[in-house]
PDB file of C-alpha atoms and ligand atoms in Angstrom:
ATOM      1  CA  MET A 510     -13.487  16.051   7.550  1.00  0.00           C
ATOM      2  CA  SER A 511     -13.613  14.856   3.806  1.00  0.00           C
ATOM      3  CA  SER A 512     -11.965  11.539   2.957  1.00  0.00           C
ATOM      4  CA  ALA A 513      -8.962  11.909   0.887  1.00  0.00           C
ATOM      5  CA  ARG A 514      -8.375  11.161  -2.623  1.00  0.00           C
ATOM      6  CA  PRO A 515      -8.113   7.391  -3.684  1.00  0.00           C
ATOM      7  CA  LEU A 516      -4.857   6.210  -4.119  1.00  0.00           C
ATOM      8  CA  VAL A 517      -3.849   3.252  -6.523  1.00  0.00           C
ATOM      9  CA  ALA A 518      -0.366   2.164  -6.055  1.00  0.00           C
ATOM     10  CA  GLY A 519       1.683  -0.387  -7.465  1.00  0.00           C
ATOM     11  CA  ASN A 520       3.953  -2.795  -5.519  1.00  0.00           C
ATOM     12  CA  TRP A 521       6.501  -3.810  -7.989  1.00  0.00           C
ATOM     13  CA  LYS A 522       7.915  -6.311  -5.296  1.00  0.00           C
ATOM     14  CA  MET A 523      11.493  -7.871  -6.593  1.00  0.00           C
ATOM     15  CA  ASN A 524      10.875  -6.931  -9.848  1.00  0.00           C
ATOM     16  CA  GLY A 525      12.372  -4.466 -11.970  1.00  0.00           C
ATOM     17  CA  LEU A 526      15.656  -3.832 -13.823  1.00  0.00           C
ATOM     18  CA  ALA A 527      16.572  -0.233 -15.598  1.00  0.00           C
ATOM     19  CA  VAL A 528      14.624  -1.215 -18.773  1.00  0.00           C
ATOM     20  CA  SER A 529      10.968  -1.422 -16.332  1.00  0.00           C
ATOM     21  CA  LEU A 530      11.167   2.460 -16.275  1.00  0.00           C
ATOM     22  CA  ASP A 531       9.965   2.143 -19.598  1.00  0.00           C
ATOM     23  CA  GLU A 532       6.916   1.348 -18.092  1.00  0.00           C
ATOM     24  CA  ALA A 533       6.713   4.043 -15.364  1.00  0.00           C
ATOM     25  CA  ARG A 534       7.052   6.172 -18.172  1.00  0.00           C
ATOM     26  CA  ALA A 535       4.207   5.140 -20.307  1.00  0.00           C
ATOM     27  CA  VAL A 536       2.224   5.037 -16.823  1.00  0.00           C
ATOM     28  CA  ALA A 537       3.294   8.776 -16.379  1.00  0.00           C
ATOM     29  CA  ALA A 538       2.576   9.868 -20.040  1.00  0.00           C
ATOM     30  CA  ALA A 539      -0.347   8.517 -19.624  1.00  0.00           C
ATOM     31  CA  VAL A 540      -1.549   9.868 -16.316  1.00  0.00           C
ATOM     32  CA  ASP A 541      -0.706  13.278 -17.368  1.00  0.00           C
ATOM     33  CA  ALA A 542      -2.267  12.874 -20.677  1.00  0.00           C
ATOM     34  CA  HIS A 543      -5.951  12.016 -18.681  1.00  0.00           C
ATOM     35  CA  PRO A 544      -5.479  12.938 -15.037  1.00  0.00           C
ATOM     36  CA  PRO A 545      -7.219  10.029 -13.287  1.00  0.00           C
ATOM     37  CA  ALA A 546      -9.749  11.218 -10.333  1.00  0.00           C
ATOM     38  CA  CYS A 547      -7.115   8.975  -7.899  1.00  0.00           C
ATOM     39  CA  ARG A 548      -3.532   9.434  -7.161  1.00  0.00           C
ATOM     40  CA  VAL A 549      -1.086   7.034  -8.551  1.00  0.00           C
ATOM     41  CA  ALA A 550       2.036   5.889  -7.233  1.00  0.00           C
ATOM     42  CA  LEU A 551       4.611   3.144  -8.139  1.00  0.00           C
ATOM     43  CA  CYS A 552       6.764   1.623  -5.677  1.00  0.00           C
ATOM     44  CA  PRO A 553       9.612   0.366  -7.311  1.00  0.00           C
ATOM     45  CA  PRO A 554      12.510  -1.659  -5.260  1.00  0.00           C
ATOM     46  CA  SER A 555      15.155   0.301  -3.729  1.00  0.00           C
ATOM     47  CA  THR A 556      17.851  -0.030  -6.429  1.00  0.00           C
ATOM     48  CA  LEU A 557      15.046   1.892  -8.823  1.00  0.00           C
ATOM     49  CA  VAL A 558      13.785   4.366  -6.719  1.00  0.00           C
ATOM     50  CA  HIS A 559      16.090   7.212  -7.220  1.00  0.00           C
ATOM     51  CA  ARG A 560      16.181   6.354 -11.040  1.00  0.00           C
ATOM     52  CA  MET A 561      12.533   6.602 -11.506  1.00  0.00           C
ATOM     53  CA  ALA A 562      11.805   9.731  -9.029  1.00  0.00           C
ATOM     54  CA  GLU A 563      14.440  11.291 -12.016  1.00  0.00           C
ATOM     55  CA  VAL A 564      12.709   9.501 -14.823  1.00  0.00           C
ATOM     56  CA  ILE A 565       8.692  10.674 -13.354  1.00  0.00           C
ATOM     57  CA  GLY A 566       9.340  13.668 -11.034  1.00  0.00           C
ATOM     58  CA  GLY A 567       7.363  16.241 -11.919  1.00  0.00           C
ATOM     59  CA  THR A 568       4.396  14.117 -13.340  1.00  0.00           C
ATOM     60  CA  GLY A 569       1.465  12.916 -11.613  1.00  0.00           C
ATOM     61  CA  VAL A 570       2.675   9.730 -10.563  1.00  0.00           C
ATOM     62  CA  GLU A 571       4.292   9.920  -6.859  1.00  0.00           C
ATOM     63  CA  VAL A 572       7.004   7.096  -6.148  1.00  0.00           C
ATOM     64  CA  GLY A 573       7.460   4.909  -2.894  1.00  0.00           C
ATOM     65  CA  GLY A 574       9.334   2.563  -1.118  1.00  0.00           C
ATOM     66  CA  GLN A 575       8.677  -0.794  -0.126  1.00  0.00           C
ATOM     67  CA  ASP A 576       9.686  -1.185   3.256  1.00  0.00           C
ATOM     68  CA  CYS A 577      12.213   1.177   5.797  1.00  0.00           C
ATOM     69  CA  ARG A 578      14.159   0.622   8.957  1.00  0.00           C
ATOM     70  CA  ALA A 579      13.030   2.655  11.822  1.00  0.00           C
ATOM     71  CA  GLU A 580      16.562   3.538  12.796  1.00  0.00           C
ATOM     72  CA  GLN A 581      18.194   6.450  10.564  1.00  0.00           C
ATOM     73  CA  SER A 582      21.223   5.248  10.247  1.00  0.00           C
ATOM     74  CA  GLY A 583      23.463   2.519  11.638  1.00  0.00           C
ATOM     75  CA  ALA A 584      25.349  -0.875  11.077  1.00  0.00           C
ATOM     76  CA  PHE A 585      22.190  -2.698   9.517  1.00  0.00           C
ATOM     77  CA  THR A 586      23.928  -4.501   6.333  1.00  0.00           C
ATOM     78  CA  GLY A 587      21.255  -4.715   3.891  1.00  0.00           C
ATOM     79  CA  ASP A 588      18.762  -2.066   5.319  1.00  0.00           C
ATOM     80  CA  VAL A 589      17.394   1.213   3.895  1.00  0.00           C
ATOM     81  CA  SER A 590      16.339   3.940   6.008  1.00  0.00           C
ATOM     82  CA  ALA A 591      12.983   6.038   5.601  1.00  0.00           C
ATOM     83  CA  GLU A 592      15.883   9.108   5.053  1.00  0.00           C
ATOM     84  CA  MET A 593      17.469   7.479   2.489  1.00  0.00           C
ATOM     85  CA  LEU A 594      14.189   6.605   0.104  1.00  0.00           C
ATOM     86  CA  ALA A 595      13.155  10.423   0.813  1.00  0.00           C
ATOM     87  CA  GLU A 596      16.311  11.397  -0.323  1.00  0.00           C
ATOM     88  CA  ALA A 597      16.251   9.206  -3.250  1.00  0.00           C
ATOM     89  CA  GLY A 598      12.595  10.546  -4.074  1.00  0.00           C
ATOM     90  CA  ALA A 599      10.055   8.655  -2.823  1.00  0.00           C
ATOM     91  CA  GLU A 600       7.134  10.152  -1.185  1.00  0.00           C
ATOM     92  CA  LEU A 601       5.592   7.337   0.030  1.00  0.00           C
ATOM     93  CA  VAL A 602       6.666   4.005   1.869  1.00  0.00           C
ATOM     94  CA  ILE A 603       4.751   0.711   1.980  1.00  0.00           C
ATOM     95  CA  LEU A 604       5.231  -0.932   5.670  1.00  0.00           C
ATOM     96  CA  GLY A 605       4.319  -4.392   6.990  1.00  0.00           C
ATOM     97  CA  HIS A 606       3.481  -6.056   3.820  1.00  0.00           C
ATOM     98  CA  SER A 607       2.573  -9.725   4.933  1.00  0.00           C
ATOM     99  CA  GLU A 608       5.631 -10.661   2.613  1.00  0.00           C
ATOM    100  CA  ARG A 609       7.845  -8.944   5.396  1.00  0.00           C
ATOM    101  CA  ARG A 610       5.487 -10.179   8.043  1.00  0.00           C
ATOM    102  CA  ALA A 611       5.615 -13.613   7.168  1.00  0.00           C
ATOM    103  CA  GLY A 612       9.264 -13.955   5.474  1.00  0.00           C
ATOM    104  CA  TYR A 613      10.919 -11.387   8.020  1.00  0.00           C
ATOM    105  CA  GLY A 614       8.779 -11.969  11.257  1.00  0.00           C
ATOM    106  CA  GLU A 615       7.847  -8.305  11.424  1.00  0.00           C
ATOM    107  CA  THR A 616       5.681  -7.605  14.113  1.00  0.00           C
ATOM    108  CA  ASP A 617       2.594  -5.140  14.702  1.00  0.00           C
ATOM    109  CA  ALA A 618       5.149  -3.486  17.378  1.00  0.00           C
ATOM    110  CA  LEU A 619       7.890  -3.271  14.665  1.00  0.00           C
ATOM    111  CA  VAL A 620       5.228  -1.567  11.363  1.00  0.00           C
ATOM    112  CA  ALA A 621       4.500   1.229  14.020  1.00  0.00           C
ATOM    113  CA  ALA A 622       8.034   1.881  14.626  1.00  0.00           C
ATOM    114  CA  LYS A 623       8.736   1.895  10.579  1.00  0.00           C
ATOM    115  CA  ALA A 624       5.690   3.995  10.445  1.00  0.00           C
ATOM    116  CA  GLU A 625       7.276   6.301  12.585  1.00  0.00           C
ATOM    117  CA  ALA A 626      10.188   6.704  10.989  1.00  0.00           C
ATOM    118  CA  ALA A 627       8.345   7.287   7.638  1.00  0.00           C
ATOM    119  CA  LEU A 628       6.580  10.299   9.349  1.00  0.00           C
ATOM    120  CA  ARG A 629      10.140  11.741  10.407  1.00  0.00           C
ATOM    121  CA  ALA A 630      11.176  11.484   7.184  1.00  0.00           C
ATOM    122  CA  GLY A 631       8.248  12.879   5.573  1.00  0.00           C
ATOM    123  CA  LEU A 632       7.485   9.716   3.756  1.00  0.00           C
ATOM    124  CA  GLU A 633       3.252   8.876   3.722  1.00  0.00           C
ATOM    125  CA  PRO A 634       3.130   5.238   5.098  1.00  0.00           C
ATOM    126  CA  ILE A 635       0.934   2.796   3.426  1.00  0.00           C
ATOM    127  CA  ILE A 636       0.459   0.188   6.140  1.00  0.00           C
ATOM    128  CA  CYS A 637      -0.511  -3.344   5.300  1.00  0.00           C
ATOM    129  CA  VAL A 638      -2.606  -5.648   7.177  1.00  0.00           C
ATOM    130  CA  GLY A 639      -4.615  -9.113   6.045  1.00  0.00           C
ATOM    131  CA  GLU A 640      -5.730 -12.669   7.153  1.00  0.00           C
ATOM    132  CA  THR A 641      -4.220 -15.592   6.197  1.00  0.00           C
ATOM    133  CA  LEU A 642      -6.621 -18.251   4.560  1.00  0.00           C
ATOM    134  CA  THR A 643      -6.311 -20.320   7.985  1.00  0.00           C
ATOM    135  CA  GLN A 644      -7.580 -17.376  10.076  1.00  0.00           C
ATOM    136  CA  ARG A 645     -10.282 -16.754   7.937  1.00  0.00           C
ATOM    137  CA  GLU A 646     -11.562 -20.191   7.978  1.00  0.00           C
ATOM    138  CA  ALA A 647     -11.101 -20.287  11.656  1.00  0.00           C
ATOM    139  CA  GLY A 648     -13.334 -17.215  11.734  1.00  0.00           C
ATOM    140  CA  GLU A 649     -10.779 -14.729  12.997  1.00  0.00           C
ATOM    141  CA  THR A 650     -10.891 -12.222   9.943  1.00  0.00           C
ATOM    142  CA  LEU A 651     -11.974  -9.009  11.843  1.00  0.00           C
ATOM    143  CA  ALA A 652     -10.059  -9.693  15.223  1.00  0.00           C
ATOM    144  CA  VAL A 653      -6.822 -10.248  13.171  1.00  0.00           C
ATOM    145  CA  VAL A 654      -6.974  -7.480  11.010  1.00  0.00           C
ATOM    146  CA  THR A 655      -8.794  -4.951  13.721  1.00  0.00           C
ATOM    147  CA  GLY A 656      -5.897  -6.129  15.949  1.00  0.00           C
ATOM    148  CA  GLN A 657      -3.086  -5.468  13.581  1.00  0.00           C
ATOM    149  CA  VAL A 658      -4.546  -2.155  12.468  1.00  0.00           C
ATOM    150  CA  LYS A 659      -4.211  -0.928  16.282  1.00  0.00           C
ATOM    151  CA  GLY A 660      -0.693  -2.314  16.839  1.00  0.00           C
ATOM    152  CA  SER A 661       0.728  -1.313  13.469  1.00  0.00           C
ATOM    153  CA  LEU A 662      -0.446   2.123  13.515  1.00  0.00           C
ATOM    154  CA  PRO A 663       1.449   4.604  15.862  1.00  0.00           C
ATOM    155  CA  LYS A 664      -0.617   7.505  17.683  1.00  0.00           C
ATOM    156  CA  ALA A 665       1.753   9.866  16.189  1.00  0.00           C
ATOM    157  CA  LEU A 666      -0.216   9.331  12.758  1.00  0.00           C
ATOM    158  CA  ALA A 667      -3.167  11.156  14.196  1.00  0.00           C
ATOM    159  CA  GLY A 668      -3.869  13.982  11.576  1.00  0.00           C
ATOM    160  CA  LYS A 669      -1.066  12.809   9.272  1.00  0.00           C
ATOM    161  CA  ALA A 670      -1.336  11.486   5.394  1.00  0.00           C
ATOM    162  CA  PHE A 671      -1.102   7.622   5.589  1.00  0.00           C
ATOM    163  CA  ALA A 672      -3.148   4.993   4.201  1.00  0.00           C
ATOM    164  CA  VAL A 673      -3.778   1.331   5.188  1.00  0.00           C
ATOM    165  CA  ALA A 674      -3.892  -1.468   2.777  1.00  0.00           C
ATOM    166  CA  TYR A 675      -6.059  -4.456   3.453  1.00  0.00           C
ATOM    167  CA  GLU A 676      -4.517  -7.650   1.759  1.00  0.00           C
ATOM    168  CA  PRO A 677      -5.782 -10.634   2.595  1.00  0.00           C
ATOM    169  CA  VAL A 678      -2.917 -13.062   2.643  1.00  0.00           C
ATOM    170  CA  TRP A 679      -4.714 -15.940   0.586  1.00  0.00           C
ATOM    171  CA  ALA A 680      -5.401 -13.817  -2.454  1.00  0.00           C
ATOM    172  CA  ILE A 681      -2.007 -11.872  -2.775  1.00  0.00           C
ATOM    173  CA  GLY A 682      -0.935 -13.228  -6.272  1.00  0.00           C
ATOM    174  CA  THR A 683      -3.001 -16.729  -6.665  1.00  0.00           C
ATOM    175  CA  GLY A 684      -5.807 -14.885  -8.536  1.00  0.00           C
ATOM    176  CA  LEU A 685      -8.569 -15.378  -5.906  1.00  0.00           C
ATOM    177  CA  THR A 686     -10.176 -12.686  -4.088  1.00  0.00           C
ATOM    178  CA  PRO A 687     -12.817 -12.145  -1.644  1.00  0.00           C
ATOM    179  CA  THR A 688     -16.314 -11.409  -2.366  1.00  0.00           C
ATOM    180  CA  LEU A 689     -17.539  -7.859  -2.782  1.00  0.00           C
ATOM    181  CA  GLU A 690     -19.385  -8.453   0.774  1.00  0.00           C
ATOM    182  CA  GLN A 691     -16.189  -9.990   2.208  1.00  0.00           C
ATOM    183  CA  ILE A 692     -14.115  -7.012   1.112  1.00  0.00           C
ATOM    184  CA  GLU A 693     -16.729  -4.130   2.533  1.00  0.00           C
ATOM    185  CA  GLU A 694     -17.265  -6.605   5.864  1.00  0.00           C
ATOM    186  CA  VAL A 695     -13.594  -6.103   6.441  1.00  0.00           C
ATOM    187  CA  HIS A 696     -13.058  -2.396   5.163  1.00  0.00           C
ATOM    188  CA  VAL A 697     -16.044  -0.771   6.905  1.00  0.00           C
ATOM    189  CA  ALA A 698     -14.074  -3.292  10.213  1.00  0.00           C
ATOM    190  CA  ILE A 699     -10.899  -1.259   9.588  1.00  0.00           C
ATOM    191  CA  ARG A 700     -12.678   2.571   8.976  1.00  0.00           C
ATOM    192  CA  ALA A 701     -13.993   1.850  12.371  1.00  0.00           C
ATOM    193  CA  THR A 702     -10.954   1.092  13.988  1.00  0.00           C
ATOM    194  CA  LEU A 703      -9.485   4.540  12.433  1.00  0.00           C
ATOM    195  CA  VAL A 704     -11.991   5.981  13.767  1.00  0.00           C
ATOM    196  CA  GLU A 705     -11.388   4.314  17.154  1.00  0.00           C
ATOM    197  CA  LEU A 706      -7.818   5.845  17.207  1.00  0.00           C
ATOM    198  CA  PHE A 707      -7.885   8.728  15.482  1.00  0.00           C
ATOM    199  CA  GLY A 708     -11.386  10.425  16.254  1.00  0.00           C
ATOM    200  CA  GLU A 709     -13.057  12.309  13.239  1.00  0.00           C
ATOM    201  CA  ALA A 710      -9.715  12.268  11.396  1.00  0.00           C
ATOM    202  CA  GLY A 711     -10.231   8.592  11.624  1.00  0.00           C
ATOM    203  CA  LYS A 712     -12.540   9.077   8.406  1.00  0.00           C
ATOM    204  CA  VAL A 713      -9.828  10.757   6.128  1.00  0.00           C
ATOM    205  CA  PRO A 714      -7.200   8.117   5.397  1.00  0.00           C
ATOM    206  CA  PRO A 715      -8.149   5.990   2.320  1.00  0.00           C
ATOM    207  CA  ILE A 716      -7.931   1.896   2.953  1.00  0.00           C
ATOM    208  CA  LEU A 717      -6.812   0.479  -0.179  1.00  0.00           C
ATOM    209  CA  TYR A 718      -7.958  -3.265  -1.520  1.00  0.00           C
ATOM    210  CA  GLY A 719      -4.746  -5.275  -2.761  1.00  0.00           C
ATOM    211  CA  GLY A 720      -4.617  -9.097  -3.864  1.00  0.00           C
ATOM    212  CA  SER A 721      -5.204 -10.192  -7.353  1.00  0.00           C
ATOM    213  CA  VAL A 722      -6.406  -6.777  -8.166  1.00  0.00           C
ATOM    214  CA  LYS A 723      -6.816  -6.722 -12.540  1.00  0.00           C
ATOM    215  CA  PRO A 724      -8.043  -4.460 -14.969  1.00  0.00           C
ATOM    216  CA  SER A 725     -11.108  -6.789 -15.212  1.00  0.00           C
ATOM    217  CA  ASN A 726     -11.733  -6.551 -11.373  1.00  0.00           C
ATOM    218  CA  ALA A 727     -10.914  -3.287 -10.358  1.00  0.00           C
ATOM    219  CA  GLY A 728     -14.395  -1.540 -11.377  1.00  0.00           C
ATOM    220  CA  GLU A 729     -16.240  -3.601  -8.656  1.00  0.00           C
ATOM    221  CA  ILE A 730     -13.848  -3.175  -6.346  1.00  0.00           C
ATOM    222  CA  LEU A 731     -12.749   0.234  -6.015  1.00  0.00           C
ATOM    223  CA  LYS A 732     -16.458   1.167  -5.789  1.00  0.00           C
ATOM    224  CA  ALA A 733     -16.678  -1.297  -3.020  1.00  0.00           C
ATOM    225  CA  ARG A 734     -17.827   0.755   0.233  1.00  0.00           C
ATOM    226  CA  GLU A 735     -14.812   2.063   2.352  1.00  0.00           C
ATOM    227  CA  VAL A 736     -12.337   0.793  -0.778  1.00  0.00           C
ATOM    228  CA  GLY A 737     -10.448   4.139  -1.080  1.00  0.00           C
ATOM    229  CA  GLY A 738      -8.008   2.463  -3.933  1.00  0.00           C
ATOM    230  CA  ALA A 739      -5.746  -0.232  -4.634  1.00  0.00           C
ATOM    231  CA  LEU A 740      -2.712  -2.014  -3.713  1.00  0.00           C
ATOM    232  CA  VAL A 741      -1.659  -3.785  -6.945  1.00  0.00           C
ATOM    233  CA  GLY A 742       1.300  -6.069  -7.127  1.00  0.00           C
ATOM    234  CA  GLY A 743       1.648  -8.174 -10.354  1.00  0.00           C
ATOM    235  CA  ALA A 744      -1.049  -6.036 -12.663  1.00  0.00           C
ATOM    236  CA  SER A 745       1.631  -3.215 -11.946  1.00  0.00           C
ATOM    237  CA  LEU A 746       4.193  -4.308 -13.567  1.00  0.00           C
ATOM    238  CA  LYS A 747       3.022  -3.767 -17.379  1.00  0.00           C
ATOM    239  CA  ALA A 748       1.704  -0.144 -17.902  1.00  0.00           C
ATOM    240  CA  THR A 749      -1.314  -1.071 -19.802  1.00  0.00           C
ATOM    241  CA  ASP A 750      -2.326  -3.343 -17.241  1.00  0.00           C
ATOM    242  CA  PHE A 751      -1.574  -1.020 -14.619  1.00  0.00           C
ATOM    243  CA  LEU A 752      -3.279   1.505 -16.158  1.00  0.00           C
ATOM    244  CA  GLY A 753      -6.680  -0.297 -16.559  1.00  0.00           C
ATOM    245  CA  ILE A 754      -6.827  -0.102 -12.870  1.00  0.00           C
ATOM    246  CA  VAL A 755      -6.042   3.514 -12.654  1.00  0.00           C
ATOM    247  CA  THR A 756      -9.045   4.087 -15.243  1.00  0.00           C
ATOM    248  CA  ALA A 757     -11.314   2.158 -13.148  1.00  0.00           C
ATOM    249  CA  ALA A 758     -11.146   3.963 -10.032  1.00  0.00           C
TER     250      ALA A 758
HETATM  251  P1  LIG B 962      -0.694  -9.339  -6.495  1.00  0.00           P
HETATM  252  O1  LIG B 962      -1.514  -7.694  -7.105  1.00  0.00           O
HETATM  253  O2  LIG B 962       0.046  -9.639  -7.333  1.00  0.00           O
HETATM  254  O3  LIG B 962      -1.685  -9.990  -5.883  1.00  0.00           O
HETATM  255  O4  LIG B 962      -0.151  -8.757  -5.194  1.00  0.00           O
HETATM  256  C1  LIG B 962      -0.742  -7.910  -4.210  1.00  0.00           C
HETATM  257  C2  LIG B 962       0.457  -7.392  -3.108  1.00  0.00           C
HETATM  258  O5  LIG B 962       0.806  -8.107  -2.686  1.00  0.00           O
HETATM  259  C3  LIG B 962       0.528  -6.018  -3.478  1.00  0.00           C
HETATM  260  O6  LIG B 962       1.229  -5.340  -2.645  1.00  0.00           O
END
C-alpha cells in the first residue's frame, strides 16, 4: 500500500473577510500554472467556505472547514455541522485543533465523534494532536501524542482518506519549531500508532507537521522522516508566503 500524496493545508483561523479571497485566487492561479508535488488546501473561517469554494472551485486547491459539530443538525446555537460544510463546498475539515481542545475543552472522544461526522458527510478529516510545553518538559510528549491519536481517531477511519497533524502547542504562532530530530521522533511514533490501529492501511495517511512553518523552514521540515505535508497558520494568510511553502513540498 503506497502512502498518500503530501498535503499542505492553510488554516486561516479567525482571519479573513471577502477581500481575502484575492489571496485564495492567487494561490489557485499559481498552483494551476505550476502544479506542485503536494495537494493544496485552504481552510477559511466558515463564513468564507462557500464563497471560497465558488471562487477557486475546479482549481487544484481544495477548500476545508476548521471544525464541525458531531451532530447533523439541531439546537446548537453558533455551531456548524459537517453536512453544512460539505454543502458549502468543503472537502476537508480540521478537527481537534489545540485552540479548540484548550479553548473549548474538546476531548479526544469528542474529536473522534466529529471525525465520524466528517466521514458521514464525505469530508476528509485532518485530526490535530500535540503536546504542551509543560508536557514536553516533563518527558511526556510521545505518551500524550500517541494517546491523543488513539483516542481521537475512530475505527470508522479504517481505509478512509484522512490526515493527522502533529502541532506542538508551544510551536503554534510562536516562531519556535522543534528540532528535526524532535519532529521525526514524534512523526515516527504517530506512524507506528496508525499501523497499530489500522494495520497496513495505517501506512497511507499523511502526517502533517504544524507550528510556525514558513517558507524559510518548510524545505527541511517537509523532507523529514514521516512528514507528509504541513498545516500552516499565519503563513497561509498571504499567497506569496503560502506558495513558498507549497513549492518546498
Ligand atoms: P502557525 O503556523 O501560525 O504557527 O499556526 C499553526 C497552526 O495552528 C495551524 O493549524
